[in-house]
Structures are given as structure tokens and as C-alpha cells.
Short mmCIF file of C-alpha atoms in Angstrom, two decimals:
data_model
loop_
_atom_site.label_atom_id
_atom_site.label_comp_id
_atom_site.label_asym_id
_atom_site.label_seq_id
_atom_site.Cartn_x
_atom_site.Cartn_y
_atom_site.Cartn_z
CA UNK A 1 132.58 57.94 94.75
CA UNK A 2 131.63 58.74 98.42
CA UNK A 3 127.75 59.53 98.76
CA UNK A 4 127.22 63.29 99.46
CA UNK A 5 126.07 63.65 103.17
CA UNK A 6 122.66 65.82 102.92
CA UNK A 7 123.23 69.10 105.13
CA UNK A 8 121.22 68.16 108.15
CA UNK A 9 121.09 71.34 109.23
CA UNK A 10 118.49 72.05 106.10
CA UNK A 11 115.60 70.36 106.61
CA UNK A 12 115.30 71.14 102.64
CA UNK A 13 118.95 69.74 101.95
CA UNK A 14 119.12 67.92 98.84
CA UNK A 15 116.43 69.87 97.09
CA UNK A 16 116.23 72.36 94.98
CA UNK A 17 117.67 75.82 95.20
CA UNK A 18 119.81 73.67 98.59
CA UNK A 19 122.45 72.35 97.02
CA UNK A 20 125.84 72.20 98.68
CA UNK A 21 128.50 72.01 95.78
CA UNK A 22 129.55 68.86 96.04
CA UNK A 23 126.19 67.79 95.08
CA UNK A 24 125.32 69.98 92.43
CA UNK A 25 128.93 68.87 91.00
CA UNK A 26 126.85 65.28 91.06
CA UNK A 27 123.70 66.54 89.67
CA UNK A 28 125.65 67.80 86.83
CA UNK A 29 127.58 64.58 86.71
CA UNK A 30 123.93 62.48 86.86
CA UNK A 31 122.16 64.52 84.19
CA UNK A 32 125.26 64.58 81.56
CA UNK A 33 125.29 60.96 81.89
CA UNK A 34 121.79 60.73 80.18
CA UNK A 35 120.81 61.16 77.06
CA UNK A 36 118.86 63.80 74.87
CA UNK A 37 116.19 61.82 73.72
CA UNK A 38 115.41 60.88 78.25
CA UNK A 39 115.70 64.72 79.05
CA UNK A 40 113.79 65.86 76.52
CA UNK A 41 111.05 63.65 77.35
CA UNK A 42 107.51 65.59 77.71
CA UNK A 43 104.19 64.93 79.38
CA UNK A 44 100.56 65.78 78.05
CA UNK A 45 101.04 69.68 79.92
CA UNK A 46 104.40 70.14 78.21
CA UNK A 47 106.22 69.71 81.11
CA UNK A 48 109.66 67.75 81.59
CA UNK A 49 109.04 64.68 82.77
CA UNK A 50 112.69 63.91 83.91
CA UNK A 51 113.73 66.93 84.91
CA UNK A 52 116.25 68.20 87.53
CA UNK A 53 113.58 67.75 90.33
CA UNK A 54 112.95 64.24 89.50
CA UNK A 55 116.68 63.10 88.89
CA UNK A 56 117.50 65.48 92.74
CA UNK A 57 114.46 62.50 94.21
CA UNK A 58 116.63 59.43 92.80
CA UNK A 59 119.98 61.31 94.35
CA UNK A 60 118.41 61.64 97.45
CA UNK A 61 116.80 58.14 97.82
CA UNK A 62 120.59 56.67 97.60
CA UNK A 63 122.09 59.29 99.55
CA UNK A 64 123.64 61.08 96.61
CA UNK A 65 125.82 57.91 95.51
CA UNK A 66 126.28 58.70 91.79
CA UNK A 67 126.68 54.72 90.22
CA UNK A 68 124.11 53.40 92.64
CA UNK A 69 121.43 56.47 91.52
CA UNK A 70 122.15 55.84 88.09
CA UNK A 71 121.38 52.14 88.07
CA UNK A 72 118.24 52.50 90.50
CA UNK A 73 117.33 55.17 87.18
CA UNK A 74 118.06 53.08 84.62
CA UNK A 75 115.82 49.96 85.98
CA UNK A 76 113.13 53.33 86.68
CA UNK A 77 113.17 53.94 82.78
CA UNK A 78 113.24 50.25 81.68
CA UNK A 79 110.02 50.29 83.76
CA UNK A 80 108.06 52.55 82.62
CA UNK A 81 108.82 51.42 79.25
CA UNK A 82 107.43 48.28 80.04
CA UNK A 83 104.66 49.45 81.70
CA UNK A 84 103.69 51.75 78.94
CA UNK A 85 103.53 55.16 81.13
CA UNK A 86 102.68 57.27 78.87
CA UNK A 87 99.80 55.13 77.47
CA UNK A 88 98.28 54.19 80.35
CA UNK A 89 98.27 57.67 81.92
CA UNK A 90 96.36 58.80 79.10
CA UNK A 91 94.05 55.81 78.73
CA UNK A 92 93.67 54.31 82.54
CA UNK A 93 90.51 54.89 84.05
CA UNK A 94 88.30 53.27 87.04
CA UNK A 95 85.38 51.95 85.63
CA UNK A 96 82.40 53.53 88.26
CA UNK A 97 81.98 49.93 89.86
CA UNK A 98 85.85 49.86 90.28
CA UNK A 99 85.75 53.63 92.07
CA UNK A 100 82.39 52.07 94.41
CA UNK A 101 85.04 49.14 95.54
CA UNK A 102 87.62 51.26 96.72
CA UNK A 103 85.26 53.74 98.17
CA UNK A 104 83.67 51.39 100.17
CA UNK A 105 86.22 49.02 100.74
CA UNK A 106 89.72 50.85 100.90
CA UNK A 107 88.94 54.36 101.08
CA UNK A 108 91.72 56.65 99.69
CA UNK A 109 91.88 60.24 98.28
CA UNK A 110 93.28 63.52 98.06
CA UNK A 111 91.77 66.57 100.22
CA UNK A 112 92.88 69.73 99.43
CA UNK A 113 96.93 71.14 101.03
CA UNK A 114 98.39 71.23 103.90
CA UNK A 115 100.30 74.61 105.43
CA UNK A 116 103.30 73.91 103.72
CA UNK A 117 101.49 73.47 100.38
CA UNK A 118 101.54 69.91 100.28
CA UNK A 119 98.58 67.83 98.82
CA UNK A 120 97.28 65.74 101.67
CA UNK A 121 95.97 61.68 101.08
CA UNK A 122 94.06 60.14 103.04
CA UNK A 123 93.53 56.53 103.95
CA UNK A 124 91.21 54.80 105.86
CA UNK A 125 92.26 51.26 106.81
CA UNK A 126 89.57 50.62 109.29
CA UNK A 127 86.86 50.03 106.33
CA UNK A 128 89.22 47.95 104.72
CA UNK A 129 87.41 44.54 103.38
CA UNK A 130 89.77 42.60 101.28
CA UNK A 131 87.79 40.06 99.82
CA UNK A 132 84.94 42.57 98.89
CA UNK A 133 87.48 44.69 97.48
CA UNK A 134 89.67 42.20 94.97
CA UNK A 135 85.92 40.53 94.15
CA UNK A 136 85.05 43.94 92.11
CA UNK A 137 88.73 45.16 90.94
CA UNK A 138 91.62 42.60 90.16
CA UNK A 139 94.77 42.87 91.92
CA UNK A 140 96.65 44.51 89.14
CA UNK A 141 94.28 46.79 88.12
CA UNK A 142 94.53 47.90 91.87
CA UNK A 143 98.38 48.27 91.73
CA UNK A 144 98.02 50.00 88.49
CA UNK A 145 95.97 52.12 89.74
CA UNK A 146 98.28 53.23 92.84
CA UNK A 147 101.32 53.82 90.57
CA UNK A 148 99.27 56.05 88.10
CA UNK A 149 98.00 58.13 91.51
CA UNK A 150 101.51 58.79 92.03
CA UNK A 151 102.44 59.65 88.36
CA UNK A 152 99.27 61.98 88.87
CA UNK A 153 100.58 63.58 92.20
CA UNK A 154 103.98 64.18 90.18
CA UNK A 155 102.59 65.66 87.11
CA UNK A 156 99.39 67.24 87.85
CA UNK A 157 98.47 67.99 91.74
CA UNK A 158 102.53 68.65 92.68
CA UNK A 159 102.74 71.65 90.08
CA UNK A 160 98.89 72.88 91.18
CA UNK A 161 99.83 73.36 94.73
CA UNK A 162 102.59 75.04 94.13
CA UNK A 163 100.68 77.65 91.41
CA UNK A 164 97.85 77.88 94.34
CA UNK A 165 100.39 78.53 97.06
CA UNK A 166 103.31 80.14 95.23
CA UNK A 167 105.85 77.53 97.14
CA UNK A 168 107.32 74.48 95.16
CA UNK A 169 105.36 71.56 96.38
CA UNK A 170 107.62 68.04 95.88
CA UNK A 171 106.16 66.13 98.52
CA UNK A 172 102.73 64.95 100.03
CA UNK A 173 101.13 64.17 103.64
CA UNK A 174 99.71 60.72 104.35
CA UNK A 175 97.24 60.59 106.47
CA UNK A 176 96.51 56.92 107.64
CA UNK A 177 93.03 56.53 109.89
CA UNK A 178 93.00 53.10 111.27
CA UNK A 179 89.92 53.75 113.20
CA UNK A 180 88.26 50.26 113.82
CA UNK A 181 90.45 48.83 111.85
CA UNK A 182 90.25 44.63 111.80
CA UNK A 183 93.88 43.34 112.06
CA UNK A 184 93.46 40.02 110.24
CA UNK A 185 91.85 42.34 107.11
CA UNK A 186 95.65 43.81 106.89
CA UNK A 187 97.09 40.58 106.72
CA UNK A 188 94.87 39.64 103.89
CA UNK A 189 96.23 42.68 101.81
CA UNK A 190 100.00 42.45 102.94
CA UNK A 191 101.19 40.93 100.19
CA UNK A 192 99.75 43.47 98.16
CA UNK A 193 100.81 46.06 100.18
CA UNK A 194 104.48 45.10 100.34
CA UNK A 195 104.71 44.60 96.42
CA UNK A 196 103.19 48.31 96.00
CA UNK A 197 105.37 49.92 98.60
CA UNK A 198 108.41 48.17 96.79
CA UNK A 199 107.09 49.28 93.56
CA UNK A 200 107.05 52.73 94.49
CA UNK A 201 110.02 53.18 96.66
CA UNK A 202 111.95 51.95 93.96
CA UNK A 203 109.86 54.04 91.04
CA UNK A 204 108.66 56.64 93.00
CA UNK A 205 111.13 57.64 95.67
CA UNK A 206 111.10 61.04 97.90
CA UNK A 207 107.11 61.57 97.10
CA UNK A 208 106.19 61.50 100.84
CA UNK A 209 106.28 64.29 103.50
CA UNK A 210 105.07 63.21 107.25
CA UNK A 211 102.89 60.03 107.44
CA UNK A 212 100.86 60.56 110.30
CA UNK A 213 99.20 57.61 111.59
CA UNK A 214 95.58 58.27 114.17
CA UNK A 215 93.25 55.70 115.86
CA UNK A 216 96.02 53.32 116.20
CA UNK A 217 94.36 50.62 118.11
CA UNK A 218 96.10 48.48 120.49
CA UNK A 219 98.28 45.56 119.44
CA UNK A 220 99.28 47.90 116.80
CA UNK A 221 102.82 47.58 116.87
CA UNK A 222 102.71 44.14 115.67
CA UNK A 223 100.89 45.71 112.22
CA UNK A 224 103.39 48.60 112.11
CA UNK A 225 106.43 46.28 112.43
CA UNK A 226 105.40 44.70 109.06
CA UNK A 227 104.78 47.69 107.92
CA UNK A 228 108.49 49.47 109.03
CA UNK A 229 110.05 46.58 107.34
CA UNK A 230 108.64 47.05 103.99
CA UNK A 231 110.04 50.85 104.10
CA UNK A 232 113.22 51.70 104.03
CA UNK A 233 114.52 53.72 106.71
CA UNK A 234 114.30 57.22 105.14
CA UNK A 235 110.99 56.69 104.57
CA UNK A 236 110.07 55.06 108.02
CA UNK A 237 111.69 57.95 110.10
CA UNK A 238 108.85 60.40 108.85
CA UNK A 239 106.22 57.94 110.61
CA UNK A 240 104.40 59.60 113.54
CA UNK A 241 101.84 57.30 115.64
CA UNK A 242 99.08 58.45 117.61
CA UNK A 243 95.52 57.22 119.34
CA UNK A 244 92.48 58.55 119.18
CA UNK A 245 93.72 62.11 120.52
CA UNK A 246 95.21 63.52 117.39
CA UNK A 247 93.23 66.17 116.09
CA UNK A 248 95.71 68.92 117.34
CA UNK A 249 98.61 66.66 115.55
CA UNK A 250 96.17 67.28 112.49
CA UNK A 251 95.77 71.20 112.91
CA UNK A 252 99.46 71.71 113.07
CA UNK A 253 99.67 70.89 109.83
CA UNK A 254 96.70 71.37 108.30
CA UNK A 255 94.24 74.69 108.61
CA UNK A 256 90.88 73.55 110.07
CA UNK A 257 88.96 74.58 107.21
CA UNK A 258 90.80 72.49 104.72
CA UNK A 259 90.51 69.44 106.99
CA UNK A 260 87.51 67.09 107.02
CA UNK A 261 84.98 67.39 109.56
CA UNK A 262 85.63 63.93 111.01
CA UNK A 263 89.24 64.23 111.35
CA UNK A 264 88.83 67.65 113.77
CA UNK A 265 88.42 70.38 111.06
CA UNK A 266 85.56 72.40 110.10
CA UNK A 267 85.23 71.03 106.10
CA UNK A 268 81.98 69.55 104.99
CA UNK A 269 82.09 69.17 101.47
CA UNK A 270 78.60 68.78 99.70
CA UNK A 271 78.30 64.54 98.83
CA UNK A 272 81.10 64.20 101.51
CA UNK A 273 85.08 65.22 101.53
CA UNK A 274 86.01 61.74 100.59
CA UNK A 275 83.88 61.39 97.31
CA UNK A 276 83.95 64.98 96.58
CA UNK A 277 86.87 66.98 98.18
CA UNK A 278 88.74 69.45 96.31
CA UNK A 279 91.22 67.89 94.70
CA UNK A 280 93.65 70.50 93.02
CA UNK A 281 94.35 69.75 89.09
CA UNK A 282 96.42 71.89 87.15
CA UNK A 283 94.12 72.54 84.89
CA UNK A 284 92.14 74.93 87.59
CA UNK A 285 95.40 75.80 88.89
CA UNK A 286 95.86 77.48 86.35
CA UNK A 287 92.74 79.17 85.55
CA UNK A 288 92.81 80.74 89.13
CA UNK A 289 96.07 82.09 88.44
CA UNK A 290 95.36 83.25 85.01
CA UNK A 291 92.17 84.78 86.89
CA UNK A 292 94.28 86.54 89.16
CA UNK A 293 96.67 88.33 86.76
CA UNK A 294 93.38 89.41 84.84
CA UNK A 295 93.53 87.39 82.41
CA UNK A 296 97.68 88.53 81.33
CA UNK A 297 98.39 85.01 79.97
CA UNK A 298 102.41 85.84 79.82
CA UNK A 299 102.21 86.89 83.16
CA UNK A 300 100.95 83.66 84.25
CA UNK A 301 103.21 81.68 82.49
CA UNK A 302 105.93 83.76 84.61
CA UNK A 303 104.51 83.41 87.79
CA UNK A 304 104.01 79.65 87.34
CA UNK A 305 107.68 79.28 86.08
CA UNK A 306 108.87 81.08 89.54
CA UNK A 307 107.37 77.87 91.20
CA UNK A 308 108.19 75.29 88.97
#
């Protein structure tokens, strides 16, 4: 079957509720190939977990080419089954020594949304310290811990933006902050990197919204080169580069008060926005919603099904 050209004059195309026919004929096609027991699959809040929004991500990641989605989602299942998803993302947790490492060393996290609703992760590649890093958490108990982020940013911050903002949030923004950051420390990590960013393009696909990269330091384009050729091109065309002048790149997206002090906005969260940003779970999600229709529990459950 031909792939289904997105409309690209929908910057949406391909999602939800922007369908042309031909590929909601697919969609239809995709999820009547699979079976009860896959569809009816549910996660700790209830919720789908392979539902119309996550098969539209595999359609999209091959371009809407039926046989080739539906063997890139049959190796996705096999996967998780062997990685014991549903286990881990109930069991998995940083020991505090293991949260110290990556705060010091690799410093990562989720701040708050952006304007179009989108949870926004940050990552700051200038305090990056490899061999201080894998000397207090082992390499696999790294990469577990990216993929269950992401599993996290499907199931739990993804539906709370979109209850705090009232849009459907599918996507996140990446900010990447290589202020001071020490070339060689990168190529220490590469391997790592490229096996996670495989991991997840193949497991995880269509989770990422613009990637906007700041302090990039000269002689960067030999870094980013590596980096481009572990993505693949969908993926690498939503990369934006920029020095140490990017705080108004920041505030286009992001309102100043929900942005970190150091990056050009006006947050200062108590402890620091990196240890102790807001971090949107669904769990306050939707206690501020249920707070909002005074306390009407039915009437929360509709307004977070018209986001869902």
C-alpha cells in the first residue's frame, strides 16, 4: 500500500480529530488488525494504554505505511513484554543516591508547560560528568530509567496538561542547555546516547515537539552531526540551534513565569526549579479540575474526556 502523505498544510496532520480519509481508512485498517486482549490493555489510571492516539504516533513515524507500522508495533509489544512495562512502572524507583548522580551529573527534568500545553524537559549537558555519573548509577539502570520517563510523560504528565490547559497535549519541548559544556564528556556518553535515542525512536516515536538547543558553543557542529545521525529525519527537522542569545527563542514558547530564572524567565522555585519545579501529575490534575467544577465529580470526568 502507498504511505498516506500527511496534509502539510496542517501542521496537526496526522493527529487526532486531522485525519484525511485515506488515513482514517488506515487507522481503521491498523486497529482491526490487533487483537482484543492488546486494545483492551489498561494502565494503573484506567486509561487505554494502546489506544487510537498511540497507534496514530506509530502511523505517523512510518509515514502512514500500513505493513511497515504494523511490524515496527509488533517488535513495540514484544518489547515491552520483555521488559516487563507494567512491572517496572509500578516498581522502578531512583534510589536518593541514584537521583544526587543525575542531579549533579546529568541534570534533567520536567518544568511546568509551554503555551501550547506541552510539558517542557530540560537538559543540561554542560554539567555532564560521565564517569561520576555511571560510578553511582549503572548504565542500565540509567536507560531504564529514560524509557520509564517517557512511559511517564505518556501516561501521567501528557493527560495532566491537557486537563490543566483544556487542549490535548501529545507532545513535549526539549530544552537542551549546553552551557559550558566539555566536548570530550559527550563522547564518553555517545554510546549511551545513541542506544537510548534508538530505543526510543523505535518504542517511543512522535513524543517530541521543538528541541531547542541554547549556549551552543563553538565547534558545535561536529557534536550535533553525531547527534543528527542518530535521529531520523522527522525527528531532526524540529532541531533549532542557538548561542548564548536565546532567551526571546525561550519566551515565544514559553510564558516568563513558567520559565526558570536562569533560562530568561521570572520562576524561582523554593530549593530551585530543577530539584523542585512543578511537575504536573495527573493525580493533581485532577484535583484542580475536580476543584473547579466544585467538587461535581461527573462533571469532571466529562470535561477530562473532552481532552482525552
Amino acid at each position: 500500500m502507498t504511505p498516506a502523505v500527511q496534509n502539510s498544510k496542517d501542521p496537526l496532520g496526522g493527529h487526532p480529530g486531522h485525519l484525511t480519509p485515506e488515513q482514517t481508512s488506515i487507522l481503521d485498517e491498523f486497529r482491526a488488525s490487533l487483537s482484543n486482549e492488546v486494545l483492551d490493555e489498561r494502565g494503573l489510571n484506567g486509561e487505554y494504554l494502546h489506544d487510537d492516539q498511540e497507534l496514530l504516533r506509530f502511523l505517523r513515524a512510518r509515514k502512514f505505511d500500513l505493513a511497515v507500522t504494523q511490524t515496527m508495533y509488533s517488535n513495540y509489544l514484544k518489547w515491552r513484554e520483555e521488559f516487563g512495562m507494567d512491572e517496572q512502572y509500578r516498581a522502578f524507583e531512583l534510589t536518593d543516591d541514584e537521583k544526587d548522580a543525575l542531579d549533579t551529573y546529568y541534570p534533567q527534568f520536567f518544568h511546568s508547560y509551554n503555551k501550547n500545553g506541552e510539558p517542557v524537559y530540560y537538559q543540561q549537558y554542560g554539567k555532564l560528568d560521565a564517569a561520576k555519573l555511571f560510578a553511582r548509577i549503572t548504565p542500565e539502570r540509567f536507560i531504564a530509567n529514560q524509557v520509564l520517563s517517557n512511559e511517564r510523560l505518556i501516561r501521567d504528565a501528557f493527560p495532566a496538561c491537557s486537563i490543566l490547559t483544556g487542549k490535548r497535549v501529545t507532545t513535549d519541548i526539549n530544552i537542551i542547555d549546553l552551557k559550558g559544556v566539555a566536548i570530550f564528556q559527550f563522547w564518553k556518553i555517545r554510546a549511551r546516547l545513541h542506544e537510548i535515542i534508538q530505543l526510543l525512536q523505535e518504542n517511543f516515536p512522535e513524543l517530541s515537539g521543538d528541541i531547542v538547543v541554547i549556549n551552543a558553543p563553538l565547534g558545535f557542529s561536529t557534536m550535533w552531526n553525531a547527534v543528527k545521525g542518530m535521529m531520523d529525519d522527522v525527528t531532526a527537522r524540529k532541531v533549532s540551534v542557538h548561542g548564548s542569545k536565546y532567551q526571546s527563542e525561550l519566551l515565544k514558547r514559553i510564558d516568563a513565569d513558567k520559565l526558570p530564572k536562569e533560562f530568561g524567565g521570572t520562576c524561582e522555585c523554593p530549593g530551585g526549579c530543577t530539584r523542585n519545579g512543578p511537575r504536573p501529575t495527573l493525580r493533581e490534575a485532577r484535583e484542580w479540575l475536580l476543584a473547579q467544577v466544585g467538587g461535581d465529580e461527573k462533571a469532571a470526568r466529562r470535561r477530562e474526556g473532552e481532552v482525552a
